[in-house]
Coordinates of N, CA and C and ligand atoms in Angstrom, one line a residue:
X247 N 10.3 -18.5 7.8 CA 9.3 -17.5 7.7 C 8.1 -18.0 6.9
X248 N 8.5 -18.6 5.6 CA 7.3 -19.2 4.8 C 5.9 -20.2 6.0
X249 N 6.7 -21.0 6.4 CA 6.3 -21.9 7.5 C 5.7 -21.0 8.5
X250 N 6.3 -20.4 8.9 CA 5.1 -19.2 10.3 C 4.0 -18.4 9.5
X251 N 4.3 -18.6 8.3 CA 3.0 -17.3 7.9 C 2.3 -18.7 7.1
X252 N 2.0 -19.7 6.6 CA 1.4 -20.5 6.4 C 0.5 -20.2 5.5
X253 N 1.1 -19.5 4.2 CA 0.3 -19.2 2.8 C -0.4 -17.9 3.6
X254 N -0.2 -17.2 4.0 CA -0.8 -15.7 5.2 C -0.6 -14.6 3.7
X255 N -1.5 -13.9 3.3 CA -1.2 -13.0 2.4 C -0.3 -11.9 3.6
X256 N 0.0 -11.1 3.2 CA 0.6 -9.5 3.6 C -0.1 -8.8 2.7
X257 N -0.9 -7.4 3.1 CA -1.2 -6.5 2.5 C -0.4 -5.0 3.4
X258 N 0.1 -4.5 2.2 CA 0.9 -3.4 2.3 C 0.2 -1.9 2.1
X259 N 0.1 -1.2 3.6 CA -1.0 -0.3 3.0 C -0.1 0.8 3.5
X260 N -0.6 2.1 3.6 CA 0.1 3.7 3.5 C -0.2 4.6 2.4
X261 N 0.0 6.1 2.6 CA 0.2 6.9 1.6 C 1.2 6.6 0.5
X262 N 0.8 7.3 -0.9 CA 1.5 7.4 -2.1 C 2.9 7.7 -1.7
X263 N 3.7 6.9 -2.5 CA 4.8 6.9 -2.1 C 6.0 6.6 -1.2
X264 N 5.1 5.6 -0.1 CA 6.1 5.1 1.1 C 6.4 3.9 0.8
X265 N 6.1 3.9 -0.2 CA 7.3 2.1 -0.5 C 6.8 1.3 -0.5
X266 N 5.3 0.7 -0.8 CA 4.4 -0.4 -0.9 C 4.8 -1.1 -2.6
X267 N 5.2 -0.5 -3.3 CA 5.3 -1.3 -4.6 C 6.4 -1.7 -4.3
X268 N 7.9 -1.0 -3.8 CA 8.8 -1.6 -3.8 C 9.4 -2.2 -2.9
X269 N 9.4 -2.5 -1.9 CA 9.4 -3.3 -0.6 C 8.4 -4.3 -1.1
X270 N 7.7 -4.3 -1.4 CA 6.5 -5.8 -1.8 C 7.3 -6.5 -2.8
X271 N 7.6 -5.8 -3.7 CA 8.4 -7.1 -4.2 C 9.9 -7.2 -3.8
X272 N 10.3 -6.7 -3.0 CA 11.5 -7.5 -2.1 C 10.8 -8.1 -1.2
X273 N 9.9 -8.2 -0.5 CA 9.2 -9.2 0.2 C 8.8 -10.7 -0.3
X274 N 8.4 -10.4 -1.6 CA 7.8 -11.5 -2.3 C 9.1 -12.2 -2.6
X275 N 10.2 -12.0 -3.4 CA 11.1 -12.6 -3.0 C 11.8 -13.4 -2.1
X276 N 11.7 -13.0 -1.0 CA 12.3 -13.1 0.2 C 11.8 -13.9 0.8
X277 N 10.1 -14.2 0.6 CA 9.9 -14.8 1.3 C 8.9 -16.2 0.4
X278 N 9.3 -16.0 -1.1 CA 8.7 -16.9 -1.8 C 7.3 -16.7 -2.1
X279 N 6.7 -15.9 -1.9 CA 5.1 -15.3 -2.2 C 5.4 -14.6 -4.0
X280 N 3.8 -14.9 -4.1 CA 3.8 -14.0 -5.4 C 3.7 -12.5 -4.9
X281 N 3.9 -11.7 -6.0 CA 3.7 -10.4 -5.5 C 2.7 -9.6 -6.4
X282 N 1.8 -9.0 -6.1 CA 0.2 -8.6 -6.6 C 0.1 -7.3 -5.8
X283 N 0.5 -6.2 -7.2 CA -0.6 -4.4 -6.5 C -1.8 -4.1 -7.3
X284 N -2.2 -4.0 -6.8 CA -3.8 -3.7 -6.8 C -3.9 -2.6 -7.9
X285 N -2.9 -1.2 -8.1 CA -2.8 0.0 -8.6 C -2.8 -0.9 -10.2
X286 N -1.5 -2.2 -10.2 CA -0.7 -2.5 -11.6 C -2.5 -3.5 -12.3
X287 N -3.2 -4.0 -11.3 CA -3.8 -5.1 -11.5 C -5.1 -4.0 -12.5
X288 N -5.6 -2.9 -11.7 CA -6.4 -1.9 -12.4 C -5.9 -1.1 -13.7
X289 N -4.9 -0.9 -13.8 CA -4.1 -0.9 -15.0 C -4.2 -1.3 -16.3
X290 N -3.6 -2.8 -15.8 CA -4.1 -3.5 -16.9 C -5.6 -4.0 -17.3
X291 N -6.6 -4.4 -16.6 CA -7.6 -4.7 -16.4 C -8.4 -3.2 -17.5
X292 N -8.0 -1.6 -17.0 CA -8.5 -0.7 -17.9 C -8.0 -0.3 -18.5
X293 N -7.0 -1.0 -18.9 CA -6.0 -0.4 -20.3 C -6.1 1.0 -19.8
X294 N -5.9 2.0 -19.0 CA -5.5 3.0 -18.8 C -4.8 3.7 -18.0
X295 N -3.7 4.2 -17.5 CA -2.9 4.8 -16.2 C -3.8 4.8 -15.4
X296 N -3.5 5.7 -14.2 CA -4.2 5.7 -13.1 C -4.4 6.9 -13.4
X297 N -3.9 8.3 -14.0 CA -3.8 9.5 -14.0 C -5.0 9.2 -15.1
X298 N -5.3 8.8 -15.7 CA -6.2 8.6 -17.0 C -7.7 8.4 -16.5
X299 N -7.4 7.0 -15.5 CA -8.9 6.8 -15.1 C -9.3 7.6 -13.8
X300 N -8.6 8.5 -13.2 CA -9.1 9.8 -12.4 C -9.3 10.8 -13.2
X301 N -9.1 10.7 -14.4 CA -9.2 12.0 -15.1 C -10.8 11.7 -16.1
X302 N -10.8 10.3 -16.6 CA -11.8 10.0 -17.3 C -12.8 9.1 -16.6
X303 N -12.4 8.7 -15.7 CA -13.5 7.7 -15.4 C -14.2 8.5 -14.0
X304 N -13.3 9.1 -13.5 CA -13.4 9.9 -12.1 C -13.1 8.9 -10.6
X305 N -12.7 9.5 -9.5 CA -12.1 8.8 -8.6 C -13.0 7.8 -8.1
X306 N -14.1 8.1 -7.8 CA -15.4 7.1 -7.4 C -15.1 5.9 -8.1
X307 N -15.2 5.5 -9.8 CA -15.4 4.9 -10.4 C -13.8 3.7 -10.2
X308 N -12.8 4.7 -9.8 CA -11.3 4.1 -9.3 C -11.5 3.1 -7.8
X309 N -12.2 3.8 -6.8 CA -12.3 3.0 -6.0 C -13.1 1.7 -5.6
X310 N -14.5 1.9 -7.0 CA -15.1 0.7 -6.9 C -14.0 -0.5 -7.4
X311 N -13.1 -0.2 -8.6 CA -12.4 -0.9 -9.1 C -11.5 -1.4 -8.1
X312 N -10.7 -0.4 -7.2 CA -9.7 -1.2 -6.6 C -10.7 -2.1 -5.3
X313 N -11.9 -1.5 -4.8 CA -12.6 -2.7 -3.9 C -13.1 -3.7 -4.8
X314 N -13.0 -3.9 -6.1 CA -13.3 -5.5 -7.2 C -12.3 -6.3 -6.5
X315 N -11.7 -5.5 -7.1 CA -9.9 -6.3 -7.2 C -9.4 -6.8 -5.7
X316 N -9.3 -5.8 -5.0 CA -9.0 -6.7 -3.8 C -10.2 -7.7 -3.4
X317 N -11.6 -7.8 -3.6 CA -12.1 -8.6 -3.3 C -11.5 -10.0 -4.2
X318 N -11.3 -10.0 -5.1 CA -10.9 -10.7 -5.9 C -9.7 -11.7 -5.5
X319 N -8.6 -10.3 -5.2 CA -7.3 -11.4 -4.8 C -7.1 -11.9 -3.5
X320 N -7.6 -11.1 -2.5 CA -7.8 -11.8 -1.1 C -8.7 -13.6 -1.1
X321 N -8.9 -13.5 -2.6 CA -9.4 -15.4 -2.6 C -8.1 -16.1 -2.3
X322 N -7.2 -15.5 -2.7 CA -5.9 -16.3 -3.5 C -4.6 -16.4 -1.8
X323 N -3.9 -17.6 -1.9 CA -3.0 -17.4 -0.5 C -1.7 -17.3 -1.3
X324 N -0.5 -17.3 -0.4 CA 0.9 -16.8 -0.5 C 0.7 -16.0 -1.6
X325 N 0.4 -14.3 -0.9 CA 0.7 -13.2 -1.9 C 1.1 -12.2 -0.8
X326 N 2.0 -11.0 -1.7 CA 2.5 -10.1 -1.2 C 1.4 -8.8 -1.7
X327 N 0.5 -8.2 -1.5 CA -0.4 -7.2 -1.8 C 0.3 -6.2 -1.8
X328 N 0.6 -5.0 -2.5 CA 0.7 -3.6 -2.5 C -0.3 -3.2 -2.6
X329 N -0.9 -2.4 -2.0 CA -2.0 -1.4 -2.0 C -1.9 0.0 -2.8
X330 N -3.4 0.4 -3.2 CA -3.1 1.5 -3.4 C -3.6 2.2 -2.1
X331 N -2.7 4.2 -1.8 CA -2.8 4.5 -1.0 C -4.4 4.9 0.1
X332 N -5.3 4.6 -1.2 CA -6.6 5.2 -0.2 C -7.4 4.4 0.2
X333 N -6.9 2.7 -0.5 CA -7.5 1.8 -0.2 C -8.4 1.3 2.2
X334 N -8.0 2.1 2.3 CA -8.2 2.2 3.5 C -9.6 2.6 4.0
X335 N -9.7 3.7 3.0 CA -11.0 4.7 3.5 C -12.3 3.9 3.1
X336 N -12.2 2.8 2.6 CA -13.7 1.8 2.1 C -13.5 1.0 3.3
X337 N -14.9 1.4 4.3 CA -15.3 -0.2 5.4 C -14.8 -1.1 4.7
X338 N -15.7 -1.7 3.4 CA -15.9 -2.8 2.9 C -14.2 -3.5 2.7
X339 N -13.5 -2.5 2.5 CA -12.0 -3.0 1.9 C -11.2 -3.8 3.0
X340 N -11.6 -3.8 4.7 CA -11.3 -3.8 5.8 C -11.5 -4.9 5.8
X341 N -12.6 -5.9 5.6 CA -13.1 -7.3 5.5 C -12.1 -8.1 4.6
X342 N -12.0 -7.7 3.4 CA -10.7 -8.3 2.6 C -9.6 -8.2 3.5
X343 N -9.4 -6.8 3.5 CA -7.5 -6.8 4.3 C -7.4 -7.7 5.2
X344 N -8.8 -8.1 6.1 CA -8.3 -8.9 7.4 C -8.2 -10.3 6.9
X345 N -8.4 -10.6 5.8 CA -7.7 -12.2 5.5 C -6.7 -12.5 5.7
X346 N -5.8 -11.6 5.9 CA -4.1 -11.6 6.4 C -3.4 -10.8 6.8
X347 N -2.3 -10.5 6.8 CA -1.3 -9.6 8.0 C -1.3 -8.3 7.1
X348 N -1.8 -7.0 7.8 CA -1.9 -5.3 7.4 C -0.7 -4.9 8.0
X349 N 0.2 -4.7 7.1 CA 1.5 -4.0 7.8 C 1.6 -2.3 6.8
X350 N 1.8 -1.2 7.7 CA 1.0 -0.2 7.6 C 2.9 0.7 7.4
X351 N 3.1 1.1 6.2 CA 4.8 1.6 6.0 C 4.6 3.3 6.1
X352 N 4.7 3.9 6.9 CA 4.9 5.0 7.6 C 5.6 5.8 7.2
X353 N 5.8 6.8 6.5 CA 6.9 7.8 6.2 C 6.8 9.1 6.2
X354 N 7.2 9.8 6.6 CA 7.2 11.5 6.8 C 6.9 11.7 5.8
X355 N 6.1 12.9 5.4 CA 5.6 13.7 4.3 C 6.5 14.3 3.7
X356 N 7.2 14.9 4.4 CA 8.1 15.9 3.5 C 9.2 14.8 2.9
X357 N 10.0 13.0 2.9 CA 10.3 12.4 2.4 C 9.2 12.1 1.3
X358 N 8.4 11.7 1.1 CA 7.1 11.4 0.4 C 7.4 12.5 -0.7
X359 N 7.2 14.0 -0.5 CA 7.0 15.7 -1.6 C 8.2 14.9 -2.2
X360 N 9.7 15.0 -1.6 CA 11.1 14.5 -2.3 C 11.1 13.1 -3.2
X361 N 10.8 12.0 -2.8 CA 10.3 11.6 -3.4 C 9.6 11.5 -4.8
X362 N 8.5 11.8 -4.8 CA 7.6 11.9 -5.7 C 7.7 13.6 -6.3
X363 N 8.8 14.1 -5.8 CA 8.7 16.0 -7.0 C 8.6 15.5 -8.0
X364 N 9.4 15.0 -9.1 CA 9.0 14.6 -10.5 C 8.7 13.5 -11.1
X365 N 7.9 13.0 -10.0 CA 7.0 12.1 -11.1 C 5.5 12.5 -11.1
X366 N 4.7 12.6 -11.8 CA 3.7 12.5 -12.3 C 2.6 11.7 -12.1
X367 N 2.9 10.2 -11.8 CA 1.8 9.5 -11.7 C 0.7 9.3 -11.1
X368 N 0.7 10.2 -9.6 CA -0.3 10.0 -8.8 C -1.4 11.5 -9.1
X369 N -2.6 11.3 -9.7 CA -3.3 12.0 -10.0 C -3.6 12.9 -8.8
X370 N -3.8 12.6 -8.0 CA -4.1 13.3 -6.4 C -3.2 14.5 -6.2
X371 N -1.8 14.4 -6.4 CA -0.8 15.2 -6.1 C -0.6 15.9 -7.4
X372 N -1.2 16.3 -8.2 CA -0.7 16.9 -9.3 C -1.7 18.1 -9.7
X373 N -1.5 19.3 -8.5 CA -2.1 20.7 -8.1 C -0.8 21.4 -7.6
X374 N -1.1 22.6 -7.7 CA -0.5 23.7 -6.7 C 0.3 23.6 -5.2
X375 N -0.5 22.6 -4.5 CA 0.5 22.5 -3.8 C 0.3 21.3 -3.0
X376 N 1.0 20.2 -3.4 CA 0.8 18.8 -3.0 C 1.1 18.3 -1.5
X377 N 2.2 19.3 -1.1 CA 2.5 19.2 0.4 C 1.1 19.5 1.5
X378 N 0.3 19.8 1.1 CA -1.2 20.2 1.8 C -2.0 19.3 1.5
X379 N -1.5 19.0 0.1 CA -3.3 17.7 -0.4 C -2.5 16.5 0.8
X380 N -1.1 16.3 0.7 CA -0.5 14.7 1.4 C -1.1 15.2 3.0
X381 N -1.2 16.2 3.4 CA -1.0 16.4 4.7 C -2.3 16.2 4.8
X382 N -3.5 16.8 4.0 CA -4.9 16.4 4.4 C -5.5 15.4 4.4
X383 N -4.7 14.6 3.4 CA -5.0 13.1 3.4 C -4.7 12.5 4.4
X384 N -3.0 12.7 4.9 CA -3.1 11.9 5.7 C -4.0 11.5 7.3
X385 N -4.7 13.3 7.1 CA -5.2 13.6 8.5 C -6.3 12.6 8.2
X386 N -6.9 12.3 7.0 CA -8.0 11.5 6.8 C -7.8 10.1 7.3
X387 N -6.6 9.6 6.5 CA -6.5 8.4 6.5 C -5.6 8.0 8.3
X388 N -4.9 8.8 8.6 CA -4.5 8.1 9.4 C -4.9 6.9 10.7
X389 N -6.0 7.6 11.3 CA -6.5 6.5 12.6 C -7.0 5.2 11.4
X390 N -7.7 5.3 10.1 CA -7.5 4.0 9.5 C -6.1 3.1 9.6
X391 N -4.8 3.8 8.7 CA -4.1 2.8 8.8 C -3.2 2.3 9.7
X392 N -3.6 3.4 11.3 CA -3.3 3.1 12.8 C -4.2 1.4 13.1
X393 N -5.0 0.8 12.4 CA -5.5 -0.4 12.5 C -4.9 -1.3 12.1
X394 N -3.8 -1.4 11.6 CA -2.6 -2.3 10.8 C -2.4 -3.3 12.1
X395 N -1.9 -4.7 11.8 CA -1.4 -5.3 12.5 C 0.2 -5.1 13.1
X396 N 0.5 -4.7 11.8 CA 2.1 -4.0 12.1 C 2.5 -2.6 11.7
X397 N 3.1 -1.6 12.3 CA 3.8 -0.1 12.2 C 5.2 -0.1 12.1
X398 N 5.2 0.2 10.6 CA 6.6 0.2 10.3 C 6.5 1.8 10.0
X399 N 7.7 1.9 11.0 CA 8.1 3.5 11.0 C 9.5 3.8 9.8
X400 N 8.9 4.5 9.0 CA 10.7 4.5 8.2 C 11.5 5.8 8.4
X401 N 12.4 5.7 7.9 CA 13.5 6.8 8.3 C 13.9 7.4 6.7
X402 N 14.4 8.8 6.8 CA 15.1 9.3 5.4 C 15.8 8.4 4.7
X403 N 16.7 8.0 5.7 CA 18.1 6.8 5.0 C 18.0 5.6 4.6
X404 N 17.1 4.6 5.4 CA 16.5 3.5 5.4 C 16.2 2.8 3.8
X405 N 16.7 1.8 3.2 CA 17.2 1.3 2.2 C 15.2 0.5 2.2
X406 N 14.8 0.2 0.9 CA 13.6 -0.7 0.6 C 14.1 -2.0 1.1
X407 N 15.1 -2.8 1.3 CA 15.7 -4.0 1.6 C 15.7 -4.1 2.7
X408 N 16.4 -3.1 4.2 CA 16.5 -3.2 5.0 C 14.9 -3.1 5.6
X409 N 14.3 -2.5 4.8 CA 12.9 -2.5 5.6 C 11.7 -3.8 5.1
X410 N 12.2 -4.4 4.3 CA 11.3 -5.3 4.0 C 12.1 -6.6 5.0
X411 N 13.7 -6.8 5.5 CA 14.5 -7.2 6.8 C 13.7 -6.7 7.6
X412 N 13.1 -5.5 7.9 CA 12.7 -5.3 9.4 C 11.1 -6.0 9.5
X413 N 10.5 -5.8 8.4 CA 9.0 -6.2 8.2 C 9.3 -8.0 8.6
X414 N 10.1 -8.8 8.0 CA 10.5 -9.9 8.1 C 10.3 -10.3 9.7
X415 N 11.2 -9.7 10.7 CA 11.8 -9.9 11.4 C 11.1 -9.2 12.5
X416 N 10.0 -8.7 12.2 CA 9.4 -8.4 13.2 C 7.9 -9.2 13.2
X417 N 7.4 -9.9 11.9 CA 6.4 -10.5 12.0 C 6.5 -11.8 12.6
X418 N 6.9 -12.5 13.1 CA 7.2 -13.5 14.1 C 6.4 -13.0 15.8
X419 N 6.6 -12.1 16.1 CA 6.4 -11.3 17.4 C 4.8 -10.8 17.1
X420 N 4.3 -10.6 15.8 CA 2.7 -10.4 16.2 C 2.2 -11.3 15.7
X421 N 2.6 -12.7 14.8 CA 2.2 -13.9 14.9 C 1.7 -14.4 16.0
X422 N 2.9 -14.5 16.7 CA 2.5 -15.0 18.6 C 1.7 -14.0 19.4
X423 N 1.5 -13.0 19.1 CA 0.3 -12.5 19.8 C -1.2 -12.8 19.3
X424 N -1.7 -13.3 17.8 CA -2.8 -13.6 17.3 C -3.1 -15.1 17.8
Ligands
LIG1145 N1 13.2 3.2 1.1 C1 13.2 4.0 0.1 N2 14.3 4.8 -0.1 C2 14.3 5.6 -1.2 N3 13.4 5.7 -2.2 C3 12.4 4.8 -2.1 C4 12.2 3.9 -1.0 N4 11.1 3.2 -1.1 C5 10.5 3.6 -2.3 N5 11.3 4.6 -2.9 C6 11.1 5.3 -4.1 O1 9.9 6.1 -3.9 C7 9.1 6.1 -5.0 C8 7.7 5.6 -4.6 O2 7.8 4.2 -4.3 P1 6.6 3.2 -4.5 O3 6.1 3.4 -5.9 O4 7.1 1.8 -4.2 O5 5.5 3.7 -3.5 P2 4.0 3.2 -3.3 O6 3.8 3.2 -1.8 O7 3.8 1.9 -4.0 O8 3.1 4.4 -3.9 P3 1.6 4.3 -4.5 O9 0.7 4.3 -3.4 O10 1.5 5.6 -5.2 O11 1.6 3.2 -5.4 C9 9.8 5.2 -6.1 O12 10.5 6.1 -7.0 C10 10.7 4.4 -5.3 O13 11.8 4.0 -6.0
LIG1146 O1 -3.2 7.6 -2.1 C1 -4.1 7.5 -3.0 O2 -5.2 7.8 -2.9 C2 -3.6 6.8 -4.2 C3 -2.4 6.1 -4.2 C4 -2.0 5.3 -5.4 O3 -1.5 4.1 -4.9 C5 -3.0 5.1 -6.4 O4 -4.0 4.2 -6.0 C6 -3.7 6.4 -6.7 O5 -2.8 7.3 -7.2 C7 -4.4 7.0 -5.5
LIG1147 MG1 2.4 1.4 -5.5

């Protein structure tokens, strides 16, 4: 695999919640890449959560950051990218993503609410009724991350491992089509 992707970044994009931090680093593993999210990279960079710098800095000021940052690490080869989830909706972010393979992790919403009921971290979802903000989002985002090189559909049951196996095993087949 290392050999067919040829130092090829992967960038991991989708809504909050479908498994982009943790499938990326079973990927990175697996396939010998470093592993780099964009969410952990602005973090540290502003010494503040993510719930912190939508609350103090405001969301605008979040997505110039995360379009730095990915401009930034799309220099760099053999990495596993996690995205954060809205990274999609910037043209400009589309130019970076295409330095390497967009595989796009798909998950039902109402997995996503289960999921994420008690946690906290994503400032977006933390209103009255989050099942409507994920559903609006996604109507936004979706024909974006329908531009992915690859559609990984996941299932309720479906293990982080087996899917970062299916991501494996299926990039060979749109290799040969590029
Ligand atoms: N296949 C899976 N099965 C069950 N739970 C999972 C699976 N993948 C991820 N999770 C859990 O779902 C939660 C969200 O996962 P994760 O943080 O990797 O999502 P994300 O796509 O990186 O979200 P964000 O865009 O907010 O960073 C975590 O608690 C994680 O352990
Ligand atoms: O979907 C989104 O807009 C977000 C997803 C997370 O990865 C973080 O980037 C942040 O919580 C915003
Ligand atoms: Mg993440």
């Amino acid at each position: 695999m290392i050999d067919l992707l040829k130092g090829v970044n992967l960038y991991l994009i989708g809504m909050m919640g479908v498994g982009k931090t943790t499938v990326g680093k079973l990927l990175a593993q697996e396939v010998g890449y470093r592993f780099v999210d964009t969410d952990e990279i602005i973090v540290k960079a502003v010494g503040k959560s993510i719930n912190e710098i939508f609350t103090e800095n405001g969301e605008t000021d979040f997505r110039q950051l995360e379009s730095d940052v990915l401009g930034q690490v799309c220099a760099y080869t053999k990495l596993i990218v996690a995205t954060g989830g809205g990274i999609v909706m910037q043209q400009q972010n589309w130019g970076y993503l295409r330095h390497g393979l967009i595989v796009w992790l798909d998950v039902p919403i109402q997995i996503i609410l289960e999921r994420l009921a008690e946690d906290h971290t994503r400032p977006l979802l933390q209103n009255s009724d989050p099942q409507g903000k994920l559903s609006s989002l996604l109507e936004q985002r979706q024909h974006k991350y329908s531009q992915a090189d690859l559609h990984i559909t996941i299932t309720a049951t479906e293990t982080p491992e087996e899917i970062a196996t299916r991501i494996l095993t299926t990039i060979p087949s749109i290799l040969k089509k590029s």
